[in-house]
PDB file of C-alpha atoms in Angstrom:
ATOM      1  CA  MET A 184      19.551   4.331  37.659  1.00  0.00           C
ATOM      2  CA  SER A 185      18.613   6.707  34.839  1.00  0.00           C
ATOM      3  CA  LYS A 186      19.796  10.303  34.921  1.00  0.00           C
ATOM      4  CA  LYS A 187      17.297  13.127  34.764  1.00  0.00           C
ATOM      5  CA  VAL A 188      18.062  15.687  32.070  1.00  0.00           C
ATOM      6  CA  ALA A 189      17.191  19.367  31.832  1.00  0.00           C
ATOM      7  CA  LEU A 190      16.965  19.795  28.066  1.00  0.00           C
ATOM      8  CA  VAL A 191      17.690  23.103  26.309  1.00  0.00           C
ATOM      9  CA  LEU A 192      16.613  23.307  22.656  1.00  0.00           C
ATOM     10  CA  GLY A 193      17.992  26.235  20.669  1.00  0.00           C
ATOM     11  CA  SER A 194      16.691  28.205  17.705  1.00  0.00           C
ATOM     12  CA  GLY A 195      17.808  27.744  14.123  1.00  0.00           C
ATOM     13  CA  GLY A 196      14.886  27.452  11.721  1.00  0.00           C
ATOM     14  CA  ALA A 197      14.578  24.162   9.860  1.00  0.00           C
ATOM     15  CA  ARG A 198      17.640  22.784  11.665  1.00  0.00           C
ATOM     16  CA  GLY A 199      15.303  22.504  14.650  1.00  0.00           C
ATOM     17  CA  TYR A 200      14.156  19.159  13.265  1.00  0.00           C
ATOM     18  CA  ALA A 201      17.478  17.838  14.609  1.00  0.00           C
ATOM     19  CA  HIS A 202      16.011  18.263  18.108  1.00  0.00           C
ATOM     20  CA  ILE A 203      13.721  15.315  17.386  1.00  0.00           C
ATOM     21  CA  GLY A 204      16.693  13.041  16.731  1.00  0.00           C
ATOM     22  CA  VAL A 205      18.435  14.279  19.883  1.00  0.00           C
ATOM     23  CA  ILE A 206      15.372  13.540  22.021  1.00  0.00           C
ATOM     24  CA  GLU A 207      15.059  10.067  20.525  1.00  0.00           C
ATOM     25  CA  GLU A 208      18.719   9.298  21.237  1.00  0.00           C
ATOM     26  CA  LEU A 209      18.464  10.496  24.841  1.00  0.00           C
ATOM     27  CA  LEU A 210      15.378   8.360  25.472  1.00  0.00           C
ATOM     28  CA  SER A 211      16.904   5.298  23.788  1.00  0.00           C
ATOM     29  CA  ARG A 212      19.811   5.486  26.281  1.00  0.00           C
ATOM     30  CA  GLY A 213      17.513   5.620  29.259  1.00  0.00           C
ATOM     31  CA  TYR A 214      17.818   9.300  30.119  1.00  0.00           C
ATOM     32  CA  GLU A 215      14.720  10.881  31.642  1.00  0.00           C
ATOM     33  CA  ILE A 216      13.792  14.355  30.420  1.00  0.00           C
ATOM     34  CA  GLY A 217      12.846  16.254  33.561  1.00  0.00           C
ATOM     35  CA  CYS A 218      12.228  19.704  32.076  1.00  0.00           C
ATOM     36  CA  ILE A 219      12.615  21.588  28.797  1.00  0.00           C
ATOM     37  CA  ALA A 220      13.428  25.150  27.810  1.00  0.00           C
ATOM     38  CA  GLY A 221      13.180  26.011  24.126  1.00  0.00           C
ATOM     39  CA  CYS A 222      13.438  28.897  21.735  1.00  0.00           C
ATOM     40  CA  SER A 223      11.835  29.177  18.282  1.00  0.00           C
ATOM     41  CA  MET A 224      11.881  25.700  16.688  1.00  0.00           C
ATOM     42  CA  GLY A 225      13.290  24.457  19.973  1.00  0.00           C
ATOM     43  CA  ALA A 226      10.142  25.705  21.702  1.00  0.00           C
ATOM     44  CA  VAL A 227       7.952  24.041  19.074  1.00  0.00           C
ATOM     45  CA  VAL A 228       9.661  20.640  19.285  1.00  0.00           C
ATOM     46  CA  GLY A 229      10.023  20.845  23.068  1.00  0.00           C
ATOM     47  CA  GLY A 230       6.412  21.865  23.584  1.00  0.00           C
ATOM     48  CA  ILE A 231       5.120  19.107  21.329  1.00  0.00           C
ATOM     49  CA  TYR A 232       7.272  16.547  23.154  1.00  0.00           C
ATOM     50  CA  ALA A 233       6.058  17.789  26.538  1.00  0.00           C
ATOM     51  CA  ALA A 234       2.478  17.405  25.280  1.00  0.00           C
ATOM     52  CA  GLY A 235       3.198  13.791  24.291  1.00  0.00           C
ATOM     53  CA  ARG A 236       2.697  14.260  20.537  1.00  0.00           C
ATOM     54  CA  LEU A 237       6.241  14.129  19.169  1.00  0.00           C
ATOM     55  CA  ASP A 238       5.650  10.914  17.198  1.00  0.00           C
ATOM     56  CA  ASP A 239       2.701  12.510  15.397  1.00  0.00           C
ATOM     57  CA  TYR A 240       4.751  15.622  14.655  1.00  0.00           C
ATOM     58  CA  ARG A 241       7.654  13.590  13.300  1.00  0.00           C
ATOM     59  CA  THR A 242       5.369  11.587  11.014  1.00  0.00           C
ATOM     60  CA  TRP A 243       3.852  14.801   9.648  1.00  0.00           C
ATOM     61  CA  THR A 244       7.138  16.630   9.081  1.00  0.00           C
ATOM     62  CA  GLU A 245       8.736  13.643   7.384  1.00  0.00           C
ATOM     63  CA  SER A 246       5.847  13.555   4.917  1.00  0.00           C
ATOM     64  CA  LEU A 247       6.437  17.146   3.751  1.00  0.00           C
ATOM     65  CA  ASP A 248       8.049  17.662   0.350  1.00  0.00           C
ATOM     66  CA  TYR A 249       8.685  20.846  -1.639  1.00  0.00           C
ATOM     67  CA  LEU A 250       5.057  21.088  -2.738  1.00  0.00           C
ATOM     68  CA  ASP A 251       3.661  20.519   0.762  1.00  0.00           C
ATOM     69  CA  VAL A 252       5.867  23.261   2.192  1.00  0.00           C
ATOM     70  CA  LEU A 253       4.695  25.675  -0.495  1.00  0.00           C
ATOM     71  CA  ARG A 254       1.075  24.850   0.292  1.00  0.00           C
ATOM     72  CA  LEU A 255       1.662  25.825   3.911  1.00  0.00           C
ATOM     73  CA  LEU A 256       2.724  29.347   2.940  1.00  0.00           C
ATOM     74  CA  ASP A 257      -0.140  31.696   3.742  1.00  0.00           C
ATOM     75  CA  VAL A 258       1.293  34.871   2.271  1.00  0.00           C
ATOM     76  CA  SER A 259       0.999  38.026   4.350  1.00  0.00           C
ATOM     77  CA  PHE A 260       1.303  41.634   3.238  1.00  0.00           C
ATOM     78  CA  ARG A 261       2.311  43.076   6.604  1.00  0.00           C
ATOM     79  CA  LEU A 262       4.948  42.521   9.306  1.00  0.00           C
ATOM     80  CA  GLY A 263       6.139  39.228   7.860  1.00  0.00           C
ATOM     81  CA  ALA A 264       6.100  37.143   4.723  1.00  0.00           C
ATOM     82  CA  ILE A 265       3.894  34.387   6.185  1.00  0.00           C
ATOM     83  CA  ARG A 266       0.988  34.538   8.626  1.00  0.00           C
ATOM     84  CA  GLY A 267       1.774  31.040   9.885  1.00  0.00           C
ATOM     85  CA  GLU A 268      -1.856  30.119  10.439  1.00  0.00           C
ATOM     86  CA  ARG A 269      -1.656  26.972   8.305  1.00  0.00           C
ATOM     87  CA  VAL A 270       1.545  25.662   9.886  1.00  0.00           C
ATOM     88  CA  PHE A 271       0.591  26.426  13.471  1.00  0.00           C
ATOM     89  CA  GLY A 272      -2.997  25.438  12.815  1.00  0.00           C
ATOM     90  CA  ARG A 273      -1.748  21.941  12.000  1.00  0.00           C
ATOM     91  CA  ILE A 274       0.358  21.921  15.165  1.00  0.00           C
ATOM     92  CA  HIS A 275      -2.667  23.086  17.167  1.00  0.00           C
ATOM     93  CA  GLU A 276      -4.617  20.127  15.836  1.00  0.00           C
ATOM     94  CA  MET A 277      -1.927  17.828  17.246  1.00  0.00           C
ATOM     95  CA  VAL A 278      -1.478  19.291  20.728  1.00  0.00           C
ATOM     96  CA  GLY A 279      -4.995  20.655  21.278  1.00  0.00           C
ATOM     97  CA  ASP A 280      -5.878  23.292  23.861  1.00  0.00           C
ATOM     98  CA  ILE A 281      -3.521  22.698  26.753  1.00  0.00           C
ATOM     99  CA  ASN A 282      -1.858  25.046  29.207  1.00  0.00           C
ATOM    100  CA  ILE A 283       1.837  24.874  29.986  1.00  0.00           C
ATOM    101  CA  GLU A 284       1.198  24.354  33.703  1.00  0.00           C
ATOM    102  CA  ASP A 285      -0.817  21.226  32.864  1.00  0.00           C
ATOM    103  CA  LEU A 286       2.030  19.529  30.982  1.00  0.00           C
ATOM    104  CA  PRO A 287       3.574  16.465  32.660  1.00  0.00           C
ATOM    105  CA  ILE A 288       7.019  18.154  32.777  1.00  0.00           C
ATOM    106  CA  PRO A 289       8.032  21.796  33.349  1.00  0.00           C
ATOM    107  CA  PHE A 290       8.359  23.699  30.079  1.00  0.00           C
ATOM    108  CA  THR A 291       9.593  27.181  29.179  1.00  0.00           C
ATOM    109  CA  ALA A 292       9.217  28.861  25.780  1.00  0.00           C
ATOM    110  CA  VAL A 293      11.324  31.981  25.238  1.00  0.00           C
ATOM    111  CA  ALA A 294      10.135  34.889  23.093  1.00  0.00           C
ATOM    112  CA  THR A 295      11.227  38.507  22.580  1.00  0.00           C
ATOM    113  CA  ASP A 296       9.035  41.493  23.440  1.00  0.00           C
ATOM    114  CA  LEU A 297       9.861  44.207  20.906  1.00  0.00           C
ATOM    115  CA  THR A 298       7.770  46.822  22.690  1.00  0.00           C
ATOM    116  CA  ASN A 299       9.588  46.565  26.020  1.00  0.00           C
ATOM    117  CA  HIS A 300      12.921  45.326  24.658  1.00  0.00           C
ATOM    118  CA  GLN A 301      13.006  42.259  26.870  1.00  0.00           C
ATOM    119  CA  GLU A 302      13.065  38.492  26.960  1.00  0.00           C
ATOM    120  CA  ILE A 303       9.764  36.780  27.813  1.00  0.00           C
ATOM    121  CA  TRP A 304       9.492  33.353  29.447  1.00  0.00           C
ATOM    122  CA  PHE A 305       6.241  31.458  28.923  1.00  0.00           C
ATOM    123  CA  GLN A 306       5.918  29.038  31.856  1.00  0.00           C
ATOM    124  CA  GLU A 307       2.136  29.069  32.130  1.00  0.00           C
ATOM    125  CA  GLY A 308      -0.811  29.820  29.903  1.00  0.00           C
ATOM    126  CA  CYS A 309      -1.666  28.537  26.425  1.00  0.00           C
ATOM    127  CA  LEU A 310       1.037  26.230  25.044  1.00  0.00           C
ATOM    128  CA  HIS A 311       0.086  26.874  21.438  1.00  0.00           C
ATOM    129  CA  GLN A 312       0.324  30.649  21.771  1.00  0.00           C
ATOM    130  CA  ALA A 313       3.675  30.354  23.569  1.00  0.00           C
ATOM    131  CA  MET A 314       5.141  28.217  20.778  1.00  0.00           C
ATOM    132  CA  ARG A 315       3.739  30.546  18.118  1.00  0.00           C
ATOM    133  CA  ALA A 316       5.260  33.629  19.768  1.00  0.00           C
ATOM    134  CA  SER A 317       8.630  31.988  20.350  1.00  0.00           C
ATOM    135  CA  ALA A 318       8.866  30.920  16.696  1.00  0.00           C
ATOM    136  CA  ALA A 319       7.767  34.212  15.086  1.00  0.00           C
ATOM    137  CA  ILE A 320      10.955  34.577  13.047  1.00  0.00           C
ATOM    138  CA  PRO A 321      11.349  38.265  12.078  1.00  0.00           C
ATOM    139  CA  SER A 322      10.641  38.925   8.379  1.00  0.00           C
ATOM    140  CA  LEU A 323       9.319  35.367   7.896  1.00  0.00           C
ATOM    141  CA  PHE A 324       6.397  34.902  10.326  1.00  0.00           C
ATOM    142  CA  THR A 325       4.129  37.703  11.470  1.00  0.00           C
ATOM    143  CA  PRO A 326       4.571  38.579  15.173  1.00  0.00           C
ATOM    144  CA  VAL A 327       2.126  37.752  17.952  1.00  0.00           C
ATOM    145  CA  ILE A 328       0.342  40.750  19.426  1.00  0.00           C
ATOM    146  CA  GLN A 329      -0.616  40.543  23.124  1.00  0.00           C
ATOM    147  CA  GLY A 330      -2.112  43.811  24.282  1.00  0.00           C
ATOM    148  CA  ARG A 331       0.697  46.316  23.840  1.00  0.00           C
ATOM    149  CA  ARG A 332       3.332  43.632  23.489  1.00  0.00           C
ATOM    150  CA  VAL A 333       4.724  42.652  20.083  1.00  0.00           C
ATOM    151  CA  LEU A 334       6.239  39.182  20.457  1.00  0.00           C
ATOM    152  CA  VAL A 335       8.746  37.638  18.051  1.00  0.00           C
ATOM    153  CA  ASP A 336      11.343  34.865  17.953  1.00  0.00           C
ATOM    154  CA  GLY A 337      13.197  34.444  21.247  1.00  0.00           C
ATOM    155  CA  GLY A 338      16.416  33.935  19.305  1.00  0.00           C
ATOM    156  CA  LEU A 339      16.627  37.683  18.918  1.00  0.00           C
ATOM    157  CA  LEU A 340      17.880  37.857  22.529  1.00  0.00           C
ATOM    158  CA  ASN A 341      18.436  34.286  23.678  1.00  0.00           C
ATOM    159  CA  PRO A 342      18.882  31.589  21.005  1.00  0.00           C
ATOM    160  CA  LEU A 343      19.984  28.989  23.576  1.00  0.00           C
ATOM    161  CA  PRO A 344      17.913  29.486  26.781  1.00  0.00           C
ATOM    162  CA  ILE A 345      19.993  27.707  29.423  1.00  0.00           C
ATOM    163  CA  VAL A 346      19.110  30.008  32.337  1.00  0.00           C
ATOM    164  CA  PRO A 347      15.468  28.805  32.732  1.00  0.00           C
ATOM    165  CA  VAL A 348      16.685  25.277  33.636  1.00  0.00           C
ATOM    166  CA  VAL A 349      19.696  26.157  35.817  1.00  0.00           C
ATOM    167  CA  SER A 350      17.681  25.872  39.022  1.00  0.00           C
ATOM    168  CA  SER A 351      15.932  22.635  38.028  1.00  0.00           C
ATOM    169  CA  HIS A 352      16.461  19.536  40.152  1.00  0.00           C
ATOM    170  CA  CYS A 353      17.982  17.532  37.327  1.00  0.00           C
ATOM    171  CA  ASP A 354      21.248  15.595  37.166  1.00  0.00           C
ATOM    172  CA  LEU A 355      22.437  17.077  33.877  1.00  0.00           C
ATOM    173  CA  ILE A 356      21.858  20.059  31.627  1.00  0.00           C
ATOM    174  CA  VAL A 357      21.943  19.039  27.971  1.00  0.00           C
ATOM    175  CA  ALA A 358      21.898  21.910  25.473  1.00  0.00           C
ATOM    176  CA  VAL A 359      21.398  21.581  21.711  1.00  0.00           C
ATOM    177  CA  ASN A 360      23.008  24.414  19.755  1.00  0.00           C
ATOM    178  CA  LEU A 361      21.783  24.700  16.148  1.00  0.00           C
ATOM    179  CA  ASN A 362      24.307  27.376  15.178  1.00  0.00           C
ATOM    180  CA  ALA A 363      27.634  25.583  15.572  1.00  0.00           C
ATOM    181  CA  THR A 364      30.509  26.543  13.282  1.00  0.00           C
ATOM    182  CA  ASN A 365      33.116  23.911  14.194  1.00  0.00           C
ATOM    183  CA  GLN A 366      31.476  20.642  13.153  1.00  0.00           C
ATOM    184  CA  ASN A 367      32.780  20.414   9.596  1.00  0.00           C
ATOM    185  CA  HIS A 368      33.099  16.597   9.644  1.00  0.00           C
ATOM    186  CA  TYR A 369      29.308  16.146   9.778  1.00  0.00           C
ATOM    187  CA  GLN A 370      27.322  16.096   6.548  1.00  0.00           C
ATOM    188  CA  LEU A 371      23.597  15.973   5.956  1.00  0.00           C
ATOM    189  CA  PRO A 372      22.570  12.312   5.395  1.00  0.00           C
ATOM    190  CA  VAL A 373      21.233  11.367   1.992  1.00  0.00           C
ATOM    191  CA  VAL A 374      17.560  10.322   1.963  1.00  0.00           C
ATOM    192  CA  GLU A 375      16.080   8.932  -1.237  1.00  0.00           C
ATOM    193  CA  ARG A 376      12.832  10.660  -2.196  1.00  0.00           C
ATOM    194  CA  PRO A 377      10.255  10.326  -4.970  1.00  0.00           C
ATOM    195  CA  ALA A 378      10.718  12.748  -7.858  1.00  0.00           C
ATOM    196  CA  ALA A 379       9.154  16.128  -7.082  1.00  0.00           C
ATOM    197  CA  TRP A 380       6.239  17.407  -9.142  1.00  0.00           C
ATOM    198  CA  LYS A 381       8.455  19.930 -10.865  1.00  0.00           C
ATOM    199  CA  ASN A 382       5.895  21.582 -13.145  1.00  0.00           C
ATOM    200  CA  ARG A 383       3.389  22.193 -10.356  1.00  0.00           C
ATOM    201  CA  ILE A 384       6.124  23.433  -8.045  1.00  0.00           C
ATOM    202  CA  ASP A 385       7.387  25.869 -10.676  1.00  0.00           C
ATOM    203  CA  GLN A 386       3.859  27.170 -11.180  1.00  0.00           C
ATOM    204  CA  LEU A 387       3.400  27.741  -7.459  1.00  0.00           C
ATOM    205  CA  VAL A 388       6.796  29.405  -7.085  1.00  0.00           C
ATOM    206  CA  SER A 389       6.000  31.643 -10.045  1.00  0.00           C
ATOM    207  CA  SER A 390       2.665  32.654  -8.526  1.00  0.00           C
ATOM    208  CA  LEU A 391       4.334  33.466  -5.210  1.00  0.00           C
ATOM    209  CA  GLY A 392       7.275  35.222  -6.783  1.00  0.00           C
ATOM    210  CA  SER A 393       5.797  38.699  -6.717  1.00  0.00           C
ATOM    211  CA  HIS A 394       5.058  38.376  -2.986  1.00  0.00           C
ATOM    212  CA  LEU A 395       8.057  36.362  -1.782  1.00  0.00           C
ATOM    213  CA  PRO A 396      10.960  37.207  -4.102  1.00  0.00           C
ATOM    214  CA  GLY A 397      13.814  34.814  -3.688  1.00  0.00           C
ATOM    215  CA  PHE A 398      11.986  32.493  -1.299  1.00  0.00           C
ATOM    216  CA  LEU A 399      12.432  29.201  -3.071  1.00  0.00           C
ATOM    217  CA  ARG A 400      13.999  28.134  -6.333  1.00  0.00           C
ATOM    218  CA  ARG A 401      14.695  24.703  -7.704  1.00  0.00           C
ATOM    219  CA  ASN A 402      18.329  23.927  -8.431  1.00  0.00           C
ATOM    220  CA  GLY A 403      18.770  20.267  -9.229  1.00  0.00           C
ATOM    221  CA  ASP A 404      17.682  18.472  -6.069  1.00  0.00           C
ATOM    222  CA  THR A 405      18.361  21.441  -3.794  1.00  0.00           C
ATOM    223  CA  ALA A 406      15.864  24.195  -3.017  1.00  0.00           C
ATOM    224  CA  GLN A 407      17.691  27.472  -2.553  1.00  0.00           C
ATOM    225  CA  LEU A 408      16.801  30.864  -1.218  1.00  0.00           C
ATOM    226  CA  THR A 409      17.662  32.914  -4.229  1.00  0.00           C
ATOM    227  CA  ASP A 410      16.158  34.600  -7.279  1.00  0.00           C
ATOM    228  CA  GLU A 411      17.128  35.595 -10.783  1.00  0.00           C
ATOM    229  CA  ARG A 412      19.655  38.094  -9.477  1.00  0.00           C
ATOM    230  CA  SER A 413      21.689  35.495  -7.588  1.00  0.00           C
ATOM    231  CA  ALA A 414      23.298  34.313 -10.818  1.00  0.00           C
ATOM    232  CA  MET A 415      25.041  37.674 -11.077  1.00  0.00           C
ATOM    233  CA  GLN A 416      26.206  37.777  -7.468  1.00  0.00           C
ATOM    234  CA  THR A 417      29.555  36.735  -6.093  1.00  0.00           C
ATOM    235  CA  PRO A 418      29.394  33.839  -3.612  1.00  0.00           C
ATOM    236  CA  VAL A 419      30.297  34.674  -0.038  1.00  0.00           C
ATOM    237  CA  ALA A 420      33.292  32.620   1.042  1.00  0.00           C
ATOM    238  CA  ASP A 421      33.689  31.685   4.677  1.00  0.00           C
ATOM    239  CA  GLU A 422      33.787  28.495   6.707  1.00  0.00           C
ATOM    240  CA  ASP A 423      29.993  28.362   7.069  1.00  0.00           C
ATOM    241  CA  GLN A 424      29.198  29.212   3.459  1.00  0.00           C
ATOM    242  CA  ALA A 425      31.366  26.690   1.713  1.00  0.00           C
ATOM    243  CA  SER A 426      29.723  23.953  -0.361  1.00  0.00           C
ATOM    244  CA  PRO A 427      30.777  20.689   1.343  1.00  0.00           C
ATOM    245  CA  LYS A 428      30.089  17.429  -0.459  1.00  0.00           C
ATOM    246  CA  SER A 429      28.587  14.295   0.945  1.00  0.00           C
ATOM    247  CA  ALA A 430      30.218  10.906   0.609  1.00  0.00           C
ATOM    248  CA  SER A 431      28.318  10.407  -2.626  1.00  0.00           C
ATOM    249  CA  GLY A 432      29.819  13.576  -4.055  1.00  0.00           C
ATOM    250  CA  SER A 433      26.633  15.638  -4.092  1.00  0.00           C
ATOM    251  CA  HIS A 434      26.542  19.079  -2.577  1.00  0.00           C
ATOM    252  CA  VAL A 435      25.050  19.199   0.896  1.00  0.00           C
ATOM    253  CA  ALA A 436      24.161  22.869   0.755  1.00  0.00           C
ATOM    254  CA  ASP A 437      24.975  25.499  -1.838  1.00  0.00           C
ATOM    255  CA  PHE A 438      25.446  28.819  -0.093  1.00  0.00           C
ATOM    256  CA  SER A 439      25.758  32.040  -2.030  1.00  0.00           C
ATOM    257  CA  GLY A 440      25.123  35.687  -1.314  1.00  0.00           C
ATOM    258  CA  PRO A 441      21.576  36.693  -0.349  1.00  0.00           C
ATOM    259  CA  GLY A 442      19.256  36.773  -3.330  1.00  0.00           C
ATOM    260  CA  SER A 443      16.508  38.811  -1.703  1.00  0.00           C
ATOM    261  CA  LEU A 444      15.825  41.191   1.154  1.00  0.00           C
ATOM    262  CA  LEU A 445      14.111  38.342   3.009  1.00  0.00           C
ATOM    263  CA  GLU A 446      17.223  36.222   2.857  1.00  0.00           C
ATOM    264  CA  LEU A 447      19.506  39.121   3.727  1.00  0.00           C
ATOM    265  CA  VAL A 448      17.520  39.760   6.917  1.00  0.00           C
ATOM    266  CA  ASN A 449      17.561  36.126   7.917  1.00  0.00           C
ATOM    267  CA  GLN A 450      21.248  35.603   7.183  1.00  0.00           C
ATOM    268  CA  SER A 451      21.919  38.597   9.412  1.00  0.00           C
ATOM    269  CA  PHE A 452      19.617  37.101  12.062  1.00  0.00           C
ATOM    270  CA  GLU A 453      21.551  33.826  11.972  1.00  0.00           C
ATOM    271  CA  VAL A 454      24.920  35.539  12.341  1.00  0.00           C
ATOM    272  CA  MET A 455      23.597  37.345  15.411  1.00  0.00           C
ATOM    273  CA  GLN A 456      22.203  34.107  16.882  1.00  0.00           C
ATOM    274  CA  THR A 457      25.527  32.329  16.414  1.00  0.00           C
ATOM    275  CA  SER A 458      27.345  34.996  18.398  1.00  0.00           C
ATOM    276  CA  LEU A 459      24.698  35.188  21.134  1.00  0.00           C
ATOM    277  CA  ALA A 460      24.674  31.409  21.561  1.00  0.00           C
ATOM    278  CA  GLN A 461      28.404  31.437  22.288  1.00  0.00           C
ATOM    279  CA  TYR A 462      27.875  34.026  25.035  1.00  0.00           C
ATOM    280  CA  LYS A 463      25.106  31.932  26.601  1.00  0.00           C
ATOM    281  CA  ILE A 464      27.278  28.794  26.539  1.00  0.00           C
ATOM    282  CA  ALA A 465      30.218  30.662  28.097  1.00  0.00           C
ATOM    283  CA  GLY A 466      28.034  32.178  30.820  1.00  0.00           C
ATOM    284  CA  TYR A 467      26.247  28.949  31.787  1.00  0.00           C
ATOM    285  CA  PRO A 468      28.182  25.962  30.408  1.00  0.00           C
ATOM    286  CA  PRO A 469      25.896  22.924  30.086  1.00  0.00           C
ATOM    287  CA  ASP A 470      27.072  19.493  31.191  1.00  0.00           C
ATOM    288  CA  ILE A 471      26.609  18.202  27.648  1.00  0.00           C
ATOM    289  CA  LEU A 472      26.624  20.424  24.564  1.00  0.00           C
ATOM    290  CA  ILE A 473      25.323  18.923  21.328  1.00  0.00           C
ATOM    291  CA  ASN A 474      26.431  21.061  18.381  1.00  0.00           C
ATOM    292  CA  ILE A 475      24.468  20.933  15.121  1.00  0.00           C
ATOM    293  CA  PRO A 476      26.447  22.625  12.301  1.00  0.00           C
ATOM    294  CA  ARG A 477      24.803  25.723  10.896  1.00  0.00           C
ATOM    295  CA  ARG A 478      26.006  25.029   7.360  1.00  0.00           C
ATOM    296  CA  VAL A 479      24.102  21.747   6.830  1.00  0.00           C
ATOM    297  CA  CYS A 480      20.968  23.456   5.564  1.00  0.00           C
ATOM    298  CA  ARG A 481      19.394  26.822   5.079  1.00  0.00           C
ATOM    299  CA  PHE A 482      17.124  28.411   7.635  1.00  0.00           C
ATOM    300  CA  PHE A 483      14.020  27.795   5.479  1.00  0.00           C
ATOM    301  CA  GLU A 484      14.526  24.235   4.218  1.00  0.00           C
ATOM    302  CA  PHE A 485      11.606  22.783   6.139  1.00  0.00           C
ATOM    303  CA  TYR A 486      11.191  19.893   3.705  1.00  0.00           C
ATOM    304  CA  LYS A 487      14.407  18.243   4.986  1.00  0.00           C
ATOM    305  CA  ALA A 488      12.994  16.757   8.190  1.00  0.00           C
ATOM    306  CA  PRO A 489      14.128  13.136   7.575  1.00  0.00           C
ATOM    307  CA  GLU A 490      17.735  14.169   6.933  1.00  0.00           C
ATOM    308  CA  LEU A 491      17.902  16.577   9.854  1.00  0.00           C
ATOM    309  CA  ILE A 492      16.314  14.147  12.323  1.00  0.00           C
ATOM    310  CA  MET A 493      18.878  11.527  11.310  1.00  0.00           C
ATOM    311  CA  LEU A 494      21.712  14.030  11.659  1.00  0.00           C
ATOM    312  CA  GLY A 495      20.500  15.140  15.098  1.00  0.00           C
ATOM    313  CA  ARG A 496      20.457  11.558  16.307  1.00  0.00           C
ATOM    314  CA  GLN A 497      23.893  10.844  14.830  1.00  0.00           C
ATOM    315  CA  ILE A 498      25.522  13.865  16.489  1.00  0.00           C
ATOM    316  CA  ALA A 499      23.744  13.168  19.796  1.00  0.00           C
ATOM    317  CA  HIS A 500      24.958   9.559  19.618  1.00  0.00           C
ATOM    318  CA  ASP A 501      28.576  10.625  19.137  1.00  0.00           C
ATOM    319  CA  THR A 502      28.398  13.363  21.775  1.00  0.00           C
ATOM    320  CA  LEU A 503      26.812  11.104  24.396  1.00  0.00           C
ATOM    321  CA  ASN A 504      29.375   8.390  23.658  1.00  0.00           C
ATOM    322  CA  ARG A 505      32.175  10.838  24.431  1.00  0.00           C
ATOM    323  CA  TYR A 506      30.430  11.905  27.650  1.00  0.00           C
ATOM    324  CA  GLU A 507      29.704   8.372  28.837  1.00  0.00           C
ATOM    325  CA  ASN A 508      33.074   6.953  27.785  1.00  0.00           C
ATOM    326  CA  PRO A 509      35.597   9.791  28.112  1.00  0.00           C
ATOM    327  CA  LEU A 510      38.531   7.374  27.712  1.00  0.00           C
ATOM    328  CA  GLY A 511      36.987   5.444  24.835  1.00  0.00           C
TER     329      GLY A 511
END
């Protein structure tokens, strides 16, 4: 008899693609997903799954390269670097106009209300608007305005929303934490890709440079959040900002000090999320905790979907093996 799972999908920017791999691994083992609570990218992936369009979303994200990601940047001049209309417009095309209460499984998207300083749970109403509000990463995406409410990323208060599923009638609570700091043995898988259109990318980056300083720079095969000033800065050395190498010897992620105000804000945001996630886990320990290491990629590396989906499935596979075979 299959076990019914209450699935909690945390926030963590591009690392949220790992949620797709986790979902696939759970389903391949016969687990039934009975309800979902998600924050930021966790709300996006969870909402798309609940709407039955995860395969379409995976196909689209895996097709994105550096150039495609740049094309999705609709630059804003107020309250955020990107309006997000192109990205979420594409997602809206996939899921259509559907309300949360009409989904086949219960779903909760968590956002933060800046006006009233409180956590907001979307459990009814427009799915697309709920996902957009939950994923409005401060400084990156413009917030969602609802009357007097200014809604931004739920990770500001609750990056791992376990509480919404505690009362569900499921056999297990499975939480996916995208801000783990103790998974150093996992590396980002290597995925062979066609050569990028370097000249066109450089032209686009140059044209965006005055609006998004430090957003994206080519460095070998790794896109980094830095700018010309980063070459003069001293790298920050800690366990999450080391430069681990894959089995092939190539660097998985090259972390240095923030090269722009945008990156400084988001590095600070990630540090806060890491701490908050630990409090949520301690307060409401899930039955199964799947930890995705924070260091495997930067918050903004949305062109790494294939690698991150593979990593999510690998870590879920290992974690579920330990749960199912504790003596193995």
